[in-house]
Coordinates of N, CA and C in Angstrom, one line a residue:
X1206 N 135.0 234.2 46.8 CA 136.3 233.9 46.4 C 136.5 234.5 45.0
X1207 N 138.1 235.1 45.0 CA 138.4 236.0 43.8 C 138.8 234.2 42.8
X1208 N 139.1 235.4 41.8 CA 139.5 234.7 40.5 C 141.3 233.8 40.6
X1209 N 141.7 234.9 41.9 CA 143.3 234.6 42.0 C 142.9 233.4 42.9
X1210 N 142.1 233.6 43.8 CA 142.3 232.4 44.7 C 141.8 231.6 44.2
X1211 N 140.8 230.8 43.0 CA 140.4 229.9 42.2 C 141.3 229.6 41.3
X1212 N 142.4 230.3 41.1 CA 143.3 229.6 40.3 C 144.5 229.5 41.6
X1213 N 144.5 229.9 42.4 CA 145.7 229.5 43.2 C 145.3 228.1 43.6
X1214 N 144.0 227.7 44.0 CA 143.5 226.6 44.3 C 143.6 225.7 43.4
X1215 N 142.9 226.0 42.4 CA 143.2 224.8 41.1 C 144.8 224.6 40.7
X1216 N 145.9 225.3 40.6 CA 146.9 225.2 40.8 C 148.0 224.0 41.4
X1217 N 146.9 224.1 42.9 CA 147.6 223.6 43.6 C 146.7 221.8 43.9
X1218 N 145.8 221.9 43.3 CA 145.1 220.4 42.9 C 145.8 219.9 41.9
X1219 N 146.0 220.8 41.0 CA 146.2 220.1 39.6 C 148.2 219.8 40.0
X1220 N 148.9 220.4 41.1 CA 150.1 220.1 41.4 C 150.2 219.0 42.2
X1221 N 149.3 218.8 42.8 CA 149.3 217.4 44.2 C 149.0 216.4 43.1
X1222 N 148.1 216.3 42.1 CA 147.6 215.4 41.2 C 148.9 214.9 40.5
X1223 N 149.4 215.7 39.6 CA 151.0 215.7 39.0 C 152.1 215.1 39.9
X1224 N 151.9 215.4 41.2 CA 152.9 214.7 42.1 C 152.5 213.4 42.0
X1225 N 151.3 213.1 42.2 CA 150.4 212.0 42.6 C 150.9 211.0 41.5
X1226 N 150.6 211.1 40.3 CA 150.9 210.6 39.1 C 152.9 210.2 39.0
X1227 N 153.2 211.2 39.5 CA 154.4 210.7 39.0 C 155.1 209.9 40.1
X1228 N 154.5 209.6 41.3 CA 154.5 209.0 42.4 C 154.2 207.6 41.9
X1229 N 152.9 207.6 41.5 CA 152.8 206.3 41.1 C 153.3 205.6 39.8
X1230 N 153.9 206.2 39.1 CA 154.3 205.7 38.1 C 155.7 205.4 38.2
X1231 N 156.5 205.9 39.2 CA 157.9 205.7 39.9 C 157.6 204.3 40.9
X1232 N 156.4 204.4 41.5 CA 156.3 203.0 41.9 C 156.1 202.0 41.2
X1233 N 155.4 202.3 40.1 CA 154.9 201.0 39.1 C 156.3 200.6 38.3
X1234 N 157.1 201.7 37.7 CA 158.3 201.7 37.8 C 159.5 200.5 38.2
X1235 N 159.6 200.9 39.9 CA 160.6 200.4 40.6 C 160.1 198.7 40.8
X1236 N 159.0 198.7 40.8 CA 158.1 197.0 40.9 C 158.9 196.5 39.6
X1237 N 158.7 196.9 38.5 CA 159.4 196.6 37.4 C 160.9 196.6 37.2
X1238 N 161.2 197.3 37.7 CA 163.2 196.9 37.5 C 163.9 196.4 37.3
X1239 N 163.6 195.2 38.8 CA 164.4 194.2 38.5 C 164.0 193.0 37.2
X1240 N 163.0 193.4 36.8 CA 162.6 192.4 35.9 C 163.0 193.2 34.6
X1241 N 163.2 194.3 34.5 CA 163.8 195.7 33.1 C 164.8 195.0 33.7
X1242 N 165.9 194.9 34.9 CA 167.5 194.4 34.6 C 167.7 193.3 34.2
X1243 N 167.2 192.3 34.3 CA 166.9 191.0 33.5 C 166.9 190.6 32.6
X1244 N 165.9 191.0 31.8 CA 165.7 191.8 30.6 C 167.1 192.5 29.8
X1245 N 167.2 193.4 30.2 CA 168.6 193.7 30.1 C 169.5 193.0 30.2
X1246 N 170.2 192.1 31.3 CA 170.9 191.4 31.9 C 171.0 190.0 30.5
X1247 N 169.6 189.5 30.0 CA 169.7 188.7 29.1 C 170.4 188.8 27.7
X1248 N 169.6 190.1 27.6 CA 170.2 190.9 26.1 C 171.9 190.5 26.1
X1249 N 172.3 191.3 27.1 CA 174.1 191.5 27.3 C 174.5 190.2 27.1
X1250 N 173.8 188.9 27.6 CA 174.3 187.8 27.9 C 174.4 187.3 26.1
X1251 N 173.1 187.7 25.5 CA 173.2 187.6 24.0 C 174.0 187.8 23.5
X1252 N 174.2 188.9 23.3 CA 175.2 190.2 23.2 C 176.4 189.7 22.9
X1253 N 176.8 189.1 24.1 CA 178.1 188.7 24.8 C 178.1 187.1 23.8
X1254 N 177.0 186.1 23.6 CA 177.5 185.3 22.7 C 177.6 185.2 21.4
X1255 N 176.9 186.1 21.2 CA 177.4 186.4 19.5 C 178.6 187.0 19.3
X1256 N 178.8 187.6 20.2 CA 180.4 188.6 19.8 C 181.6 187.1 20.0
X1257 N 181.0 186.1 21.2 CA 182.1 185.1 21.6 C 182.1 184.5 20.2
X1258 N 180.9 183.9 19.6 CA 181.3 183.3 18.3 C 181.5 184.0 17.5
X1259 N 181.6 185.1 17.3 CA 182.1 185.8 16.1 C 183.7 185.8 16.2
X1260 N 183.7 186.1 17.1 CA 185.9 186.3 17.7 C 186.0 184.7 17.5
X1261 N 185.3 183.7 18.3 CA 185.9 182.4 17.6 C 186.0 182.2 16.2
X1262 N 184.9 182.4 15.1 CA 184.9 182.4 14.0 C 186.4 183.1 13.2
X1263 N 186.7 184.2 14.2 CA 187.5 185.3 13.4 C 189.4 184.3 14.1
X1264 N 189.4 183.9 15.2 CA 190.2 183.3 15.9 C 190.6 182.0 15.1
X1265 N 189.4 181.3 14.4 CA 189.6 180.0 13.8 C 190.1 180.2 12.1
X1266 N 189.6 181.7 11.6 CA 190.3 181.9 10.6 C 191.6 182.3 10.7
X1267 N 191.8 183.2 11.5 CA 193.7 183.7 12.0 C 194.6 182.0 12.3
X1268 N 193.8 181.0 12.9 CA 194.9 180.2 12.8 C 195.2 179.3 11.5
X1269 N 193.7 179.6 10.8 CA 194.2 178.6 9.4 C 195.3 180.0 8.7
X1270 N 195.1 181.0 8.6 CA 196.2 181.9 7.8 C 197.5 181.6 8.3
X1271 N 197.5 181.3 10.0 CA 199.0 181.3 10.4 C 199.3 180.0 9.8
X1272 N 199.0 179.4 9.8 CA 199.5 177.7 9.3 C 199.4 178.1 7.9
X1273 N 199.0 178.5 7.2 CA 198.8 178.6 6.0 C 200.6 179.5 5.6
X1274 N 200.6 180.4 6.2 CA 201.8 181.2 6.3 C 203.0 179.9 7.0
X1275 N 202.8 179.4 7.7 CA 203.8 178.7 8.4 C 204.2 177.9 7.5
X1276 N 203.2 177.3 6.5 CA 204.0 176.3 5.3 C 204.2 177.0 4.4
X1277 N 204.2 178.3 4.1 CA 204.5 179.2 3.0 C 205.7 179.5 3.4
X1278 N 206.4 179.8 4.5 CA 207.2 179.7 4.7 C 208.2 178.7 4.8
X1279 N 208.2 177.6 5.6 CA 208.8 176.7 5.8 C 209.4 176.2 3.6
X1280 N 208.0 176.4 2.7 CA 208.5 176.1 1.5 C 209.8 177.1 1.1
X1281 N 209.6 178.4 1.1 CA 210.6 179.5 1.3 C 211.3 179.3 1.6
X1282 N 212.1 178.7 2.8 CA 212.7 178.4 3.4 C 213.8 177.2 2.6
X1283 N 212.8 176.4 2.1 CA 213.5 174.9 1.1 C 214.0 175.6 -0.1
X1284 N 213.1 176.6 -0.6 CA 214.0 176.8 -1.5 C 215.1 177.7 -1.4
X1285 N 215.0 178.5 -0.4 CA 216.6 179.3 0.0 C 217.6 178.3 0.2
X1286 N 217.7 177.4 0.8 CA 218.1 176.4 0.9 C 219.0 175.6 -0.3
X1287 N 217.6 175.2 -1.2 CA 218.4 174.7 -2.3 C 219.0 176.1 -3.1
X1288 N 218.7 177.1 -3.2 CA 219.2 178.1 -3.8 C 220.5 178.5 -3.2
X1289 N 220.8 178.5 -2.3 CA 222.1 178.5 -1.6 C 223.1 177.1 -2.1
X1290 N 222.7 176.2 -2.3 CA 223.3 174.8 -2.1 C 223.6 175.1 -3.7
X1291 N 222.7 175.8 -4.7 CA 222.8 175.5 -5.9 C 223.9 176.9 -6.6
X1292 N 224.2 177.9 -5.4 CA 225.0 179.0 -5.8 C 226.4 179.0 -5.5
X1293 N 226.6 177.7 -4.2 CA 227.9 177.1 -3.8 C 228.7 176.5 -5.1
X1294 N 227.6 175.4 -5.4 CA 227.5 174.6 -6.7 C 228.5 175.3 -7.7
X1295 N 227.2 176.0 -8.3 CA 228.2 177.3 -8.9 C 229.5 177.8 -9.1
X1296 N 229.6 178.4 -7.5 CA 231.2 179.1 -7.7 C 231.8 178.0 -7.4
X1297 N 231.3 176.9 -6.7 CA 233.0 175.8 -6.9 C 233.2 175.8 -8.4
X1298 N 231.8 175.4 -9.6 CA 232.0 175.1 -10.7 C 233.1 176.3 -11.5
X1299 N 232.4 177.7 -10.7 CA 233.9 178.8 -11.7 C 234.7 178.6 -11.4
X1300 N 234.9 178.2 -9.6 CA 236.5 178.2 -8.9 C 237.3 177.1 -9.7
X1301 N 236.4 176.1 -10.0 CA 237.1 174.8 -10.8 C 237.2 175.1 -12.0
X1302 N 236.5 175.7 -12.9 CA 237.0 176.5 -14.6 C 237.6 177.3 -14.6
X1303 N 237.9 177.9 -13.8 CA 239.1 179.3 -13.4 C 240.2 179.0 -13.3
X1304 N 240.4 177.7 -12.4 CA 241.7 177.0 -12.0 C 242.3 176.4 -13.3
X1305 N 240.9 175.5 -14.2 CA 241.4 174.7 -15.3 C 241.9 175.3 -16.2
X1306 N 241.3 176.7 -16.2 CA 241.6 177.8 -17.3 C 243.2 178.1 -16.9
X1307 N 243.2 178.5 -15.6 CA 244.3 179.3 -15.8 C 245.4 178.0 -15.9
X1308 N 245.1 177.0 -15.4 CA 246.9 175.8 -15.6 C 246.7 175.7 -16.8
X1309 N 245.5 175.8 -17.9 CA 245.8 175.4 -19.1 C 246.5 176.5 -20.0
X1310 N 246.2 177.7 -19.1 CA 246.8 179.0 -19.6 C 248.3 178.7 -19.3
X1311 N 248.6 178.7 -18.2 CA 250.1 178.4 -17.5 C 251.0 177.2 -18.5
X1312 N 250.3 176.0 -18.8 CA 251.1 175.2 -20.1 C 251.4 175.3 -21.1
X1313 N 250.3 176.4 -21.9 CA 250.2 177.2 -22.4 C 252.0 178.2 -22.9
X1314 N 251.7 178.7 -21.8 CA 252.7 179.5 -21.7 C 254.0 178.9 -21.6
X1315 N 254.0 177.9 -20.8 CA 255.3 176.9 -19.9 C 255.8 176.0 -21.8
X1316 N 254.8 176.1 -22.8 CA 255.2 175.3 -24.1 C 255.9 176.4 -24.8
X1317 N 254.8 177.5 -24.8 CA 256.0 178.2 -25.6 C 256.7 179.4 -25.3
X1318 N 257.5 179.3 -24.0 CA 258.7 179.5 -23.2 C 259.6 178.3 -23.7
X1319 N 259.3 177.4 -23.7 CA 260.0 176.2 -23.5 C 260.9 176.3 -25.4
X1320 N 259.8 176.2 -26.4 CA 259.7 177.0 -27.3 C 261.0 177.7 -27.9
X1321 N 260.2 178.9 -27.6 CA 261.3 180.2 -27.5 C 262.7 179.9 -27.0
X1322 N 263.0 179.4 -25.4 CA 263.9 178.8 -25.2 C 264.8 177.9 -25.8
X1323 N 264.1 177.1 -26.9 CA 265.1 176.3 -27.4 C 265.6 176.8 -28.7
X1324 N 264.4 177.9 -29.3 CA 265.1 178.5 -29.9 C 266.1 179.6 -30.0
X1325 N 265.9 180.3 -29.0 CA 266.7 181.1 -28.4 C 268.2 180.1 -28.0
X1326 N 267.9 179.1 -27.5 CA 269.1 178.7 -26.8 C 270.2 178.3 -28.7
X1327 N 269.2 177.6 -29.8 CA 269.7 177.4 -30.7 C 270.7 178.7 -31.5
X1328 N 269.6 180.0 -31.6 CA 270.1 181.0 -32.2 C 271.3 181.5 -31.0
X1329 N 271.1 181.1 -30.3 CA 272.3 181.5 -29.3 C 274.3 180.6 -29.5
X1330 N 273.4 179.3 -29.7 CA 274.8 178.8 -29.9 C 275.3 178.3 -31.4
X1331 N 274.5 179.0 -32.7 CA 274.9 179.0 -34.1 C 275.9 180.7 -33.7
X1332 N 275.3 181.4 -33.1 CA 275.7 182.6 -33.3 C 277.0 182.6 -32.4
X1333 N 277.7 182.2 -31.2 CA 278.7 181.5 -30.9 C 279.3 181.0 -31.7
X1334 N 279.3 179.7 -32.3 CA 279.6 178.7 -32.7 C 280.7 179.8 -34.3
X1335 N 279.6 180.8 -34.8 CA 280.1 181.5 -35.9 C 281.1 182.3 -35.1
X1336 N 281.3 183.2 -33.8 CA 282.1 183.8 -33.2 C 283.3 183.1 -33.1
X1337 N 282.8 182.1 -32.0 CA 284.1 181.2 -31.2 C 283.5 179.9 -31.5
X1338 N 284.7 178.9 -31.6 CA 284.3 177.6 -31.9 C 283.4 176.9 -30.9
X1339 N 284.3 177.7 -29.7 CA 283.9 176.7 -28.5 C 284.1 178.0 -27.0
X1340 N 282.8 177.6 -26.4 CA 282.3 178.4 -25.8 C 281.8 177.6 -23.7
X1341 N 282.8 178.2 -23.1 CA 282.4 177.6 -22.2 C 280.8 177.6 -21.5
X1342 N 281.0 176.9 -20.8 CA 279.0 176.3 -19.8 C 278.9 177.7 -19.1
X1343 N 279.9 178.6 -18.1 CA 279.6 179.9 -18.0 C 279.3 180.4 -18.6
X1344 N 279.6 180.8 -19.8 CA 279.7 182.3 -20.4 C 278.0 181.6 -21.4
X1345 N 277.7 180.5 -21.9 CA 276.2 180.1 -22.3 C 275.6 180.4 -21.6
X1346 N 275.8 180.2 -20.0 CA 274.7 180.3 -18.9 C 274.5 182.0 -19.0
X1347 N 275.6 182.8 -18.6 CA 275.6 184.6 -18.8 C 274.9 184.8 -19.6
X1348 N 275.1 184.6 -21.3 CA 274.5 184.9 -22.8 C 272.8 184.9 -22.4
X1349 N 272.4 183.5 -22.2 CA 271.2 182.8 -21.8 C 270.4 184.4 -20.8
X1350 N 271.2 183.7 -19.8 CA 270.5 185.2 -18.8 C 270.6 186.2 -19.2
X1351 N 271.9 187.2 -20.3 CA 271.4 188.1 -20.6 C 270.2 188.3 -21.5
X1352 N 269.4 187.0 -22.0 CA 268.5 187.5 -23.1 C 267.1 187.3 -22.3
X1353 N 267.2 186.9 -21.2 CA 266.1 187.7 -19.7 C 265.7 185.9 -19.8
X1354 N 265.9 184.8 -20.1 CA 265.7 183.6 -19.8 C 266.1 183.5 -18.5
X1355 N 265.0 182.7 -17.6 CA 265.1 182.7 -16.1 C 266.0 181.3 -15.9
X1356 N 266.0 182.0 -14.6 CA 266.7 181.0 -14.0 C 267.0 179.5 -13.8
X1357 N 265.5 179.4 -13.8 CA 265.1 177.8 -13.8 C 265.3 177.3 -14.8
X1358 N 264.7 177.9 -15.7 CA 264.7 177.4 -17.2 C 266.6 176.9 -17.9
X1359 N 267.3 177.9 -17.6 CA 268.9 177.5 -17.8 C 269.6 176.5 -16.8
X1360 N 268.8 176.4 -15.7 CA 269.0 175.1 -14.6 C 268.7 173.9 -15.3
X1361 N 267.4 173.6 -15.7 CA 267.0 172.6 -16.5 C 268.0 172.2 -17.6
X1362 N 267.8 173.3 -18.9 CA 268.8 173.0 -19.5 C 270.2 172.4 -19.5
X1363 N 270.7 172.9 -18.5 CA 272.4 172.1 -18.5 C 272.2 171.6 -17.3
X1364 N 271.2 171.2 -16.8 CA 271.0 169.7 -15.6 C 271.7 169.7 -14.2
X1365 N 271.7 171.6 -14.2 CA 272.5 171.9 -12.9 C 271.0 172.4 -11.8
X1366 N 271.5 173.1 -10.8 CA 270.3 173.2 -10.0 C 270.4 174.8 -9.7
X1367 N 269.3 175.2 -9.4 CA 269.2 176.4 -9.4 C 269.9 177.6 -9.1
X1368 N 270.6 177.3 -7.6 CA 271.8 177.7 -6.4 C 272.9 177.9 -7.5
X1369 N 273.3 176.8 -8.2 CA 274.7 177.0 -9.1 C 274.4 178.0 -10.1
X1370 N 273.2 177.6 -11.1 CA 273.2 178.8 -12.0 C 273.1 180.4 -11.4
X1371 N 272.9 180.9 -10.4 CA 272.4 181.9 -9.8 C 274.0 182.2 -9.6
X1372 N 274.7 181.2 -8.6 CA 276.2 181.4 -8.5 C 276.9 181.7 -9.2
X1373 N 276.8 181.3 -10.0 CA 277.6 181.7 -11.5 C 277.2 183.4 -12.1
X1374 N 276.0 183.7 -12.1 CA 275.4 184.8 -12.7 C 276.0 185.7 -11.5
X1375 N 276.0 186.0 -10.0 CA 276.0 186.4 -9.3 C 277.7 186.9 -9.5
X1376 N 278.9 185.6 -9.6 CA 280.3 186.0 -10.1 C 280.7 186.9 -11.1
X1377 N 279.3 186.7 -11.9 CA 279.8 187.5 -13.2 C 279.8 188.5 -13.3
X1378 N 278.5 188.8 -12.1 CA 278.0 190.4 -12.3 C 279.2 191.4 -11.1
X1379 N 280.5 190.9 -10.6 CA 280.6 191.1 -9.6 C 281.8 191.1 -10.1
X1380 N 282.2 190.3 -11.1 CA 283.6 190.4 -11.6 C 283.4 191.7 -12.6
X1381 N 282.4 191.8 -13.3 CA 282.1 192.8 -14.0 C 281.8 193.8 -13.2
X1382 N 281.4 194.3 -11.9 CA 281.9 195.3 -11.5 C 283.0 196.5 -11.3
X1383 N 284.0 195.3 -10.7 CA 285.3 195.5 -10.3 C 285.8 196.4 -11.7

């Protein structure tokens, strides 16, 4: 026998051997498996409870923040509340100084109109009085109105009512057209 056929031979020992080996180590292997998936199978089950208590852990903090938030709110909420209740407050308080303001402005005014009016109505009938002795209730009521004294105001005065003084003003302007 050549050198080729001693190594073709040993070749093919040392291939059957290698099969041999891995043959049996695939059986020793598969004998083992189910006890490797178990093994495994345990781990996962571990696995699986540590992760459950960690999510509960993480679950039991998310609800104390939401209640934590829920009365953070709900306080928020009280004080929008009184802050609303306290800005009503408020503008009634301007609507009510606004109003005081302005009627005290309006009396104000209504005194010295009233005022002026009697003085006006005075320098009105000295200055007559020096023209004509005597001066009828029309032609005072015209004078009056022409010095832009309203209507009401010359109603009051001579204790007629508004309709009449207007009637009179209305004849005058109309006779004085013509």
């Amino acid at each position: 026998m050549g050198i080729i056929e001693w190594l073709v031979l040993i070749s093919t020992i040392s291939t059957l051997s290698f099969s041999w080996a891995v043959y049996l180590i695939n059986l020793h292997n598969s004998k083992n498996l189910p006890e490797k998936i178990k093994e495994d199978e345990e781990r996962l089950i571990q696995l699986m409870g540590r992760v459950r208590v960690f999510v509960d852990s993480k679950i039991e903090i998310l609800e104390e923040k939401m209640k934590e938030l829920n009365e953070l709110i709900s306080q928020i909420n009280d004080l929008y509340s009184k802050l609303v209740l306290e800005v009503s407050e408020y503008q009634k308080n301007i609507k009510t100084n606004s109003k005081t303001s302005y009627e005290e402005k309006k009396k104000v005014e209504a005194e010295a109109n009233s005022e002026n009016f009697e003085k006006t109505l005075e320098g009105t009938i000295e200055k007559r009085e020096t023209k004509k002795t005597e001066m009828t209730r029309e032609e005072q009521i015209i004078e009056l109105y022409n010095q832009g004294i309203e209507e009401s105001e010359i109603a009051k005065r001579f204790g007629m009512g508004i309709g009449e003084v207007r009637l009179i003003i209305d004849l005058f302007h109309r006779t004085k057209s013509k």
